[in-house]
mmCIF file of C-alpha atoms and ligand atoms in Angstrom:
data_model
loop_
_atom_site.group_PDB
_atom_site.id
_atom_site.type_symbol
_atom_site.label_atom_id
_atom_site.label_comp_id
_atom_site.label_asym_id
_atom_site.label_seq_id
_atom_site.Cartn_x
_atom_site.Cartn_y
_atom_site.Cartn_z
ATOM 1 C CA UNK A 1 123.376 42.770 50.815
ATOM 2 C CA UNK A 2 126.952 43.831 51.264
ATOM 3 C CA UNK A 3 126.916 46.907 52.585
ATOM 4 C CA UNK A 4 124.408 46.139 55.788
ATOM 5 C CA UNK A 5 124.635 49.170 58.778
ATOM 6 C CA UNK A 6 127.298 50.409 56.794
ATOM 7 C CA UNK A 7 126.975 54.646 56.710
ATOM 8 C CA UNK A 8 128.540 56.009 53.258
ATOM 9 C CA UNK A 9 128.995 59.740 52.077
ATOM 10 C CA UNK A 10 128.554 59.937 48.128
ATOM 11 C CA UNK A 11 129.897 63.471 47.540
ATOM 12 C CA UNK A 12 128.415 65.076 43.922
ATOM 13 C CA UNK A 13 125.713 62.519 44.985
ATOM 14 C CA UNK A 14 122.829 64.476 43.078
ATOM 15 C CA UNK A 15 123.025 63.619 39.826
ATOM 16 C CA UNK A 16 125.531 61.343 37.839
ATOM 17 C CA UNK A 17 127.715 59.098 38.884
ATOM 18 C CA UNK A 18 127.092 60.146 42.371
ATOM 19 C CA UNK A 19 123.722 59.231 42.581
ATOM 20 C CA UNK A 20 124.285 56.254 40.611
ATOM 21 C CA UNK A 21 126.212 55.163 43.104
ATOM 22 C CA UNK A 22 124.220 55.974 45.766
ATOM 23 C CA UNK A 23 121.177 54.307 44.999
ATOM 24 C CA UNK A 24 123.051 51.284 44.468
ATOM 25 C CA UNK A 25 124.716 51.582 47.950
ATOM 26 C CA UNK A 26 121.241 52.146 49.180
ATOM 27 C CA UNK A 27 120.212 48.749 47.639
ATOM 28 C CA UNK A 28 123.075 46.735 49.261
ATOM 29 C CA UNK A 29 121.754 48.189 52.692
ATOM 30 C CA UNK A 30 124.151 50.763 53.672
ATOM 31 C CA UNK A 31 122.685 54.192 55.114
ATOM 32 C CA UNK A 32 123.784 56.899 52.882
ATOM 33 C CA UNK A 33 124.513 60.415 52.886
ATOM 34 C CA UNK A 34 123.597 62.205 49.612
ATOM 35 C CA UNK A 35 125.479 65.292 49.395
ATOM 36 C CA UNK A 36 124.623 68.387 47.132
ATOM 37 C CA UNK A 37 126.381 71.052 46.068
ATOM 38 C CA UNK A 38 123.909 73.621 46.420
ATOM 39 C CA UNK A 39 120.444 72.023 45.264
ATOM 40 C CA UNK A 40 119.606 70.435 48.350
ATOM 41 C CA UNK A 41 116.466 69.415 46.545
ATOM 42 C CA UNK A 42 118.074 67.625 44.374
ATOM 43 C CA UNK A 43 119.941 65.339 46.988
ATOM 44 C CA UNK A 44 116.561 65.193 48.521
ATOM 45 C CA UNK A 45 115.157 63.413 45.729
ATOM 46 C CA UNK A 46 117.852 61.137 45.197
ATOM 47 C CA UNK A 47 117.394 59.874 48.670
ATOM 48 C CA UNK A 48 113.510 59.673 48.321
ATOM 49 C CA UNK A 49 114.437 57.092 45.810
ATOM 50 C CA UNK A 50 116.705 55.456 47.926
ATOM 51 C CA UNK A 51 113.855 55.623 51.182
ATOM 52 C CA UNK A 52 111.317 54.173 48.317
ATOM 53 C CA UNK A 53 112.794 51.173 47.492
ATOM 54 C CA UNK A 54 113.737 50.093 50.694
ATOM 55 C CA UNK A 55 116.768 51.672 51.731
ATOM 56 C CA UNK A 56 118.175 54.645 54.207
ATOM 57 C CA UNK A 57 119.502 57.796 52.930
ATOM 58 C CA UNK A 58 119.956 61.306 53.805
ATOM 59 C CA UNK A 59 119.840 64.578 52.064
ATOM 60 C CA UNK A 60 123.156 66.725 52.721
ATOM 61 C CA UNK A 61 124.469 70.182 51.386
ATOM 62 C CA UNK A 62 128.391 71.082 51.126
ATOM 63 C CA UNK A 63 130.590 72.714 49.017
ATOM 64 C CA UNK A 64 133.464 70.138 48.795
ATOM 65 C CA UNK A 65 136.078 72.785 47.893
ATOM 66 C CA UNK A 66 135.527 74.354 51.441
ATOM 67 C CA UNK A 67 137.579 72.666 53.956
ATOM 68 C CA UNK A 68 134.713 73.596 56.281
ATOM 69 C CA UNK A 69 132.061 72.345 54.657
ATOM 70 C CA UNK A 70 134.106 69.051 54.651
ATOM 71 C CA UNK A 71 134.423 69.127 58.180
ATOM 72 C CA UNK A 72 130.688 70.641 58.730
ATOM 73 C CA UNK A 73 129.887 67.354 56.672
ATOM 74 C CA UNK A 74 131.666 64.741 58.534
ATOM 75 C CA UNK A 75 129.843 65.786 61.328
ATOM 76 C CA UNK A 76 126.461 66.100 60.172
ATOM 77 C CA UNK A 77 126.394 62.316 58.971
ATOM 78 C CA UNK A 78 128.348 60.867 62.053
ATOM 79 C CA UNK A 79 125.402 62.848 64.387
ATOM 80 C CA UNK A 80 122.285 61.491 61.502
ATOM 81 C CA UNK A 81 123.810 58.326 61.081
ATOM 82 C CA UNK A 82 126.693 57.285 63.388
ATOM 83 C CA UNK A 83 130.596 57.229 62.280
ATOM 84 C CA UNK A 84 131.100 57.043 58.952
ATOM 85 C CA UNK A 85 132.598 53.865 57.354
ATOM 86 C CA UNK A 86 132.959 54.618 53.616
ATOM 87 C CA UNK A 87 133.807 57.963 52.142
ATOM 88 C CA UNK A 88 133.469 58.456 48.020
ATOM 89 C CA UNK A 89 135.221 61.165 46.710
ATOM 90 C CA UNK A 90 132.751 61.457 43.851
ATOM 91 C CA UNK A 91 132.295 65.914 43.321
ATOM 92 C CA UNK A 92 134.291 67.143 40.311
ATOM 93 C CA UNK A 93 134.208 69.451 37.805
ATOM 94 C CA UNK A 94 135.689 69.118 34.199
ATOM 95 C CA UNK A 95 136.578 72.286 32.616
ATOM 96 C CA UNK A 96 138.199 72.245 28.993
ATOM 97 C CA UNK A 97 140.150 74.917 27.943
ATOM 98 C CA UNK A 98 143.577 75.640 26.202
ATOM 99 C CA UNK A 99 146.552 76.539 28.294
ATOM 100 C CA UNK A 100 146.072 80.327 27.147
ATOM 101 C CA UNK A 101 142.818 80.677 28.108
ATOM 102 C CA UNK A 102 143.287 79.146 31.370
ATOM 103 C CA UNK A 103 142.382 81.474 33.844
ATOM 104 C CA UNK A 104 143.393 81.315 37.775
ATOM 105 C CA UNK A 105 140.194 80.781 38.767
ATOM 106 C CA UNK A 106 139.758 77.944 35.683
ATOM 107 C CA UNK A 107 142.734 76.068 37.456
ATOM 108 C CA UNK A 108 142.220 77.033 40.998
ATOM 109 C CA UNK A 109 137.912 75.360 41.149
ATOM 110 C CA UNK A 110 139.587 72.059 39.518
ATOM 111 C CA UNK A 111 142.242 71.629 41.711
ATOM 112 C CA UNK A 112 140.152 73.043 44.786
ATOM 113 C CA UNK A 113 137.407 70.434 44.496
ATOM 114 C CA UNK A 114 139.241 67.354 42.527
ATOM 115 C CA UNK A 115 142.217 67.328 44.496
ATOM 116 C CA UNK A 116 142.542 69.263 47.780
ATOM 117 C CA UNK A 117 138.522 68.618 48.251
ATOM 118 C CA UNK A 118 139.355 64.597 48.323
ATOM 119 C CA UNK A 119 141.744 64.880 50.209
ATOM 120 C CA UNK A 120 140.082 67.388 53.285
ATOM 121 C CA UNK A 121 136.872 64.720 53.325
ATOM 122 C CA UNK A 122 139.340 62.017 53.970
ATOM 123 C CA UNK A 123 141.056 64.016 56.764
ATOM 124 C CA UNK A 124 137.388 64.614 57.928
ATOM 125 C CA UNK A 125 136.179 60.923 58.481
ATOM 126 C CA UNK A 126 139.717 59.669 59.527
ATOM 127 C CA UNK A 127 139.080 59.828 62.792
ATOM 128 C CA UNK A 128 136.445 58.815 62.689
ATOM 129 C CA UNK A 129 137.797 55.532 60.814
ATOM 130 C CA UNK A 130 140.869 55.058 62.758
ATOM 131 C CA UNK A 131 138.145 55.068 66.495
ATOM 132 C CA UNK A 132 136.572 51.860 64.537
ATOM 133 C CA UNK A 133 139.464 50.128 63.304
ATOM 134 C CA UNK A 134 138.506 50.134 59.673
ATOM 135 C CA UNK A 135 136.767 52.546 57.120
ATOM 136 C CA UNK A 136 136.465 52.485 53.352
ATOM 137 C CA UNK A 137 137.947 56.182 50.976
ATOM 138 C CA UNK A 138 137.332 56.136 47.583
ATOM 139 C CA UNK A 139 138.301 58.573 45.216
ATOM 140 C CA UNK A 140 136.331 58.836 41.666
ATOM 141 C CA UNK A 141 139.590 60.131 39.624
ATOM 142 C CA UNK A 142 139.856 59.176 35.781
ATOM 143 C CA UNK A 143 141.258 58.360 32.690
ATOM 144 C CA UNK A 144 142.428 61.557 32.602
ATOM 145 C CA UNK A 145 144.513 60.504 35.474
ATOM 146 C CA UNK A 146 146.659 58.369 34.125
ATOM 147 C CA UNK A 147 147.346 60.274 30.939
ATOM 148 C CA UNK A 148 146.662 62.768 29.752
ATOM 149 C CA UNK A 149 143.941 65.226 27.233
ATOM 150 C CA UNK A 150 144.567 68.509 25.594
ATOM 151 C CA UNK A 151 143.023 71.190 26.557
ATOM 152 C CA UNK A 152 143.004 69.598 30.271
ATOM 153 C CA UNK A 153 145.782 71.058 31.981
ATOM 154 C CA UNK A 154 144.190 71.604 34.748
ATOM 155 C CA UNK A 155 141.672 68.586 34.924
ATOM 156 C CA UNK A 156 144.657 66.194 34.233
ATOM 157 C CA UNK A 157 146.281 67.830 37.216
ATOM 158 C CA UNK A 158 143.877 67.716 39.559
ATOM 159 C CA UNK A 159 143.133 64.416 38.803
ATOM 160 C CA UNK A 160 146.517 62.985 38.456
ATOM 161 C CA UNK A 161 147.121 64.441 41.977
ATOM 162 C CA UNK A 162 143.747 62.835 43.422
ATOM 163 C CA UNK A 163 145.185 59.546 42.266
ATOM 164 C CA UNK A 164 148.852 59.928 43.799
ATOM 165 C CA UNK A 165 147.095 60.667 47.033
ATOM 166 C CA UNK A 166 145.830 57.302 47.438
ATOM 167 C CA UNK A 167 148.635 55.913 47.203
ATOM 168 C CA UNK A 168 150.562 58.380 50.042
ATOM 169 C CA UNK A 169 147.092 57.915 51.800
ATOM 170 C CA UNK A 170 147.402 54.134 51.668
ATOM 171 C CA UNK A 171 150.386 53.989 53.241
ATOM 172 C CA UNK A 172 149.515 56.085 56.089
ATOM 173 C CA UNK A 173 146.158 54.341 56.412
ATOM 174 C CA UNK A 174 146.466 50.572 55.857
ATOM 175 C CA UNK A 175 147.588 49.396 59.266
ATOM 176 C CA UNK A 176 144.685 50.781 61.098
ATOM 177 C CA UNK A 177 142.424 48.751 58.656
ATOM 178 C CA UNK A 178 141.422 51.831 56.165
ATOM 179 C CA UNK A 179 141.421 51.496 52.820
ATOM 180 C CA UNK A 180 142.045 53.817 50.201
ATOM 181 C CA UNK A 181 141.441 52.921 46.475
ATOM 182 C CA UNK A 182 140.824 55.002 43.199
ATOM 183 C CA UNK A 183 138.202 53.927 40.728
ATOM 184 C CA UNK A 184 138.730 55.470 36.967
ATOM 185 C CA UNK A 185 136.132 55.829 34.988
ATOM 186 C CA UNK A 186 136.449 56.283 31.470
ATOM 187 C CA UNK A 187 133.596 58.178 29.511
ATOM 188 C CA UNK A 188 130.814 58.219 31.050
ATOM 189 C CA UNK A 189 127.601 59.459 29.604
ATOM 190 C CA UNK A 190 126.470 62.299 32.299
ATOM 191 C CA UNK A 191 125.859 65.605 32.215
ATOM 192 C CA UNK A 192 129.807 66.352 32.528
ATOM 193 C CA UNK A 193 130.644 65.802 29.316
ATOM 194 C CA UNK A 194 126.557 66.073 27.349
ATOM 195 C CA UNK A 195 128.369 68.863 25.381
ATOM 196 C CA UNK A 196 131.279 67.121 24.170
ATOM 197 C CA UNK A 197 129.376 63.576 23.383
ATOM 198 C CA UNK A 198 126.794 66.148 21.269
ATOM 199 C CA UNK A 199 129.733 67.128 19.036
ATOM 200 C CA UNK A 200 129.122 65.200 15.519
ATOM 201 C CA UNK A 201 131.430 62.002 15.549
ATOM 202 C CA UNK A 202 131.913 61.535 18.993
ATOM 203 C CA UNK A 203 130.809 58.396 19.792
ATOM 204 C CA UNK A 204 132.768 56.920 16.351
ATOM 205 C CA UNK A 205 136.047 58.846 17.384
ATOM 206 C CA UNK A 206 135.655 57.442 21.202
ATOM 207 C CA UNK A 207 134.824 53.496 19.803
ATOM 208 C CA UNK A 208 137.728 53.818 17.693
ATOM 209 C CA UNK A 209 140.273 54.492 20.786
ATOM 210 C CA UNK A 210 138.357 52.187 23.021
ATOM 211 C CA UNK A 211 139.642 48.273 22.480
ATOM 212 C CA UNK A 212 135.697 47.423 23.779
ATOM 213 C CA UNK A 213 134.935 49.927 20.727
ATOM 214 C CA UNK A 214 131.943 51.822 23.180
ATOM 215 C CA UNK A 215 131.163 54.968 22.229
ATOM 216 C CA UNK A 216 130.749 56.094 26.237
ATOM 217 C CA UNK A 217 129.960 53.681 29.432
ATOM 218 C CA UNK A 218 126.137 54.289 31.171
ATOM 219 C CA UNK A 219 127.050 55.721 34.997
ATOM 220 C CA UNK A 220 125.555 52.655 36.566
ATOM 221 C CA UNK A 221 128.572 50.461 35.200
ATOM 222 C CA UNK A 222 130.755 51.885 37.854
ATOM 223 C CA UNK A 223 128.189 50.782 40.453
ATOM 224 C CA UNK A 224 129.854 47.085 40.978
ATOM 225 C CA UNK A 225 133.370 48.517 41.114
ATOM 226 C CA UNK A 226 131.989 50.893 43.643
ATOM 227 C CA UNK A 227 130.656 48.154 46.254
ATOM 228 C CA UNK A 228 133.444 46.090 45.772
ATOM 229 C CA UNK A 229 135.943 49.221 46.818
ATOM 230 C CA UNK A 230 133.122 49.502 50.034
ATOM 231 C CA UNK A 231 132.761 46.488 50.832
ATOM 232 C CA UNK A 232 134.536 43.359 52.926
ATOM 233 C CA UNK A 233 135.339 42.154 49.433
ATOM 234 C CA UNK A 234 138.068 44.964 49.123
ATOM 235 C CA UNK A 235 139.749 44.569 52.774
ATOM 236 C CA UNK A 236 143.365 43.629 51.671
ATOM 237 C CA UNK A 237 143.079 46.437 48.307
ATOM 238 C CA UNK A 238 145.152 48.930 49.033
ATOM 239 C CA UNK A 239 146.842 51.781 46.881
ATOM 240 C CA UNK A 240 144.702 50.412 43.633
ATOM 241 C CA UNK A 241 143.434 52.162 40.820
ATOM 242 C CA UNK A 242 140.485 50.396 39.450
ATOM 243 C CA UNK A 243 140.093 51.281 35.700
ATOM 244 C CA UNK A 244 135.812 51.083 34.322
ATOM 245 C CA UNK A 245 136.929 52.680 30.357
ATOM 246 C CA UNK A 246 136.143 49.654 28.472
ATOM 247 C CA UNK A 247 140.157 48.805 28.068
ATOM 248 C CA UNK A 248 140.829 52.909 27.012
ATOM 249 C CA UNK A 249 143.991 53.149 28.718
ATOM 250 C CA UNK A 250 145.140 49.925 27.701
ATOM 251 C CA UNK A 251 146.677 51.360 24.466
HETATM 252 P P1 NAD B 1 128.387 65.448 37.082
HETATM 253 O O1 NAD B 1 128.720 66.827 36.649
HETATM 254 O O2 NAD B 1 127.136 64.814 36.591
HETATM 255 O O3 NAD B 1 128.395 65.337 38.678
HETATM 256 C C1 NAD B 1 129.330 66.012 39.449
HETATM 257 C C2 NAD B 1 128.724 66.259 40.803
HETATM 258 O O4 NAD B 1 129.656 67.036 41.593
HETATM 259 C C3 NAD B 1 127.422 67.061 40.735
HETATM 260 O O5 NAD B 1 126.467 66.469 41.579
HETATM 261 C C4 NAD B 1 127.823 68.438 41.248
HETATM 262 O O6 NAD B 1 126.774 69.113 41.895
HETATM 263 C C5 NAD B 1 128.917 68.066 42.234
HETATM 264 N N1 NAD B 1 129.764 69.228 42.554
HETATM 265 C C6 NAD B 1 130.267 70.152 41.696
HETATM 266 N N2 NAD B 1 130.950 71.090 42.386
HETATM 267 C C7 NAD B 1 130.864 70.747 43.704
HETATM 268 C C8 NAD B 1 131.344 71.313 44.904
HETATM 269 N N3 NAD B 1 132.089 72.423 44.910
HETATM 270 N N4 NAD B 1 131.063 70.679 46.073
HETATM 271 C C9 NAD B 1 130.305 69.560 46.076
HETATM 272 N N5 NAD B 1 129.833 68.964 44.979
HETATM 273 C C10 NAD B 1 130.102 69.561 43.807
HETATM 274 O O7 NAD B 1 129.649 64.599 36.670
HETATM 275 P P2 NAD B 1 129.965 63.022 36.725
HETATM 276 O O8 NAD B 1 130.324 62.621 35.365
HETATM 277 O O9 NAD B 1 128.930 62.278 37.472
HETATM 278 O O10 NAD B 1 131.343 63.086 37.576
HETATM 279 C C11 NAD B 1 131.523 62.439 38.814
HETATM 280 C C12 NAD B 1 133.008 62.195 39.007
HETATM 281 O O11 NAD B 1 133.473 61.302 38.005
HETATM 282 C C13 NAD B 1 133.876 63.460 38.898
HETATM 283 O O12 NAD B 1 134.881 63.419 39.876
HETATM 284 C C14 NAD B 1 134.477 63.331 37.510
HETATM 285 O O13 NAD B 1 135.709 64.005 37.403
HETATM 286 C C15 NAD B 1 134.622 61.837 37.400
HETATM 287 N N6 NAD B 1 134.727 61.347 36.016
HETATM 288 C C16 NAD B 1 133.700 61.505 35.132
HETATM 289 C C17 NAD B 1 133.841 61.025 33.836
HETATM 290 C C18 NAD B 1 132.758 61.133 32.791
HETATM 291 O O14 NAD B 1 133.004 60.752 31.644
HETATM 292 N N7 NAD B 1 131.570 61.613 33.121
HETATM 293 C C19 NAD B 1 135.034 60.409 33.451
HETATM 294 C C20 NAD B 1 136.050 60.267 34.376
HETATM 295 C C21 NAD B 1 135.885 60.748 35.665
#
């Protein structure tokens, strides 16, 4: 196991690529904190999956765009499970919408929980991280950070900005043994995007502009990138953006 006594917060750990994630930190031994938005239930019965099959995990509710839920957070894992030694910045929210129709509200909940929501969880655990001499942050940006989609403005931006951060993170974090890495997934088959992959021709248009020609990735392929950014594996990554989109923005 590669993750042994390790204590992890998956944030938008209830479903997706969150829980994906989480269950497979669960099964390399680390004691995770599954973190709802609201359904606590939910994160509840992601854990009892994780508690099932062996592992440790936690059910946890915060609103990531909140700095103080962030903070409320931090603390409720450190005093469950001890200091926390790998953060995921998994929560987001995909809204698609031409530039006319994008409302301030449209473009403030993207940038609010992409962006600023990383980057207030970070600020929550460092601490933390810097009191141990090492810690793990890993933000879950995109494809659509590194280039960009129409009627994404907003997305793009948030996401783009999520990704910069690691590297002005990095820098600030690497000599006290913290690192901070971005993992971009591509498309991903969740419940994110179910009404865009339902649109007829889809999966033919996506295979076309992907050079592994797959129509969208299954959540649990991000799972090994995921350790490796958690694990001892990862300790002199810093500042990288890890690309899972089947060679997308290779083009
Ligand atoms: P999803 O919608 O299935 O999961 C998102 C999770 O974030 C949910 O558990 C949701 O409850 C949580 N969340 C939403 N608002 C929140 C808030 N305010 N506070 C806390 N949690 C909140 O989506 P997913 O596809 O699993 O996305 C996970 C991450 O991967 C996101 O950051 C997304 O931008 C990124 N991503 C997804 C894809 C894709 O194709 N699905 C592609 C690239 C990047």
């Amino acid at each position: 196991m590669r993750l042994e006594g390790k204590v992890a917060i998956v944030t938008g750990s209830s479903r997706g690529i969150g829980a994906c994630i989480a269950r497979r930190y669960g099964e390399e031994g680390a004691r995770v904190a599954v973190v709802a938005h609201t359904k606590l239930d939910k994160a509840e019965a992601v854990a009892g999956e994780i508690n099932d099959s062996g592992g440790e995990a936690k059910a946890f509710q915060a609103d990531v765009a909140k700095v103080s839920d962030c903070e409320r957070l931090a603390g409720e894992v450190a005093a469950a499970f001890g200091p926390v030694d790998i953060l995921v910045n998994n929560a987001g929210i995909f809204t698609a919408v031409p530039i006319e129709d994008t409302t301030e509200e449209i473009w403030d909940s993207q940038i609010d929980l992409n962006m600023k929501g990383s980057f207030f969880m970070a600020k929550a655990v460092v601490p933390g991280m810097k009191a141990k001499g090492r810690g793990k942050i890993i933000n879950v940006t995109s494809i659509a950070g590194v280039g960009g989609f129409p009627n994404s403005g907003a997305y793009c931006s948030s996401k783009g900005g999520q990704l910069n951060m690691v590297k002005a993170l990095c820098l600030e974090l690497a000599e006290f043994g913290i690192n901070v890495n971005s993992l971009a997934p591509g498309n991903i088959e969740t419940d994110m995007n179910a009404p865009y992959r339902a649109e007829p021709g889809y999966d033919e248009r996506q295979k076309s502009l992907t050079p592994a020609r797959i129509g969208h990735l299954d959540p649990n392929d991000l799972t090994g990138a995921a350790v490796f950014f958690a694990s001892a594996d990862s300790d002199l990554v810093h500042g990288a953006n890890l690309l899972v989109d089947g060679g997308w923005a290779a083009w």
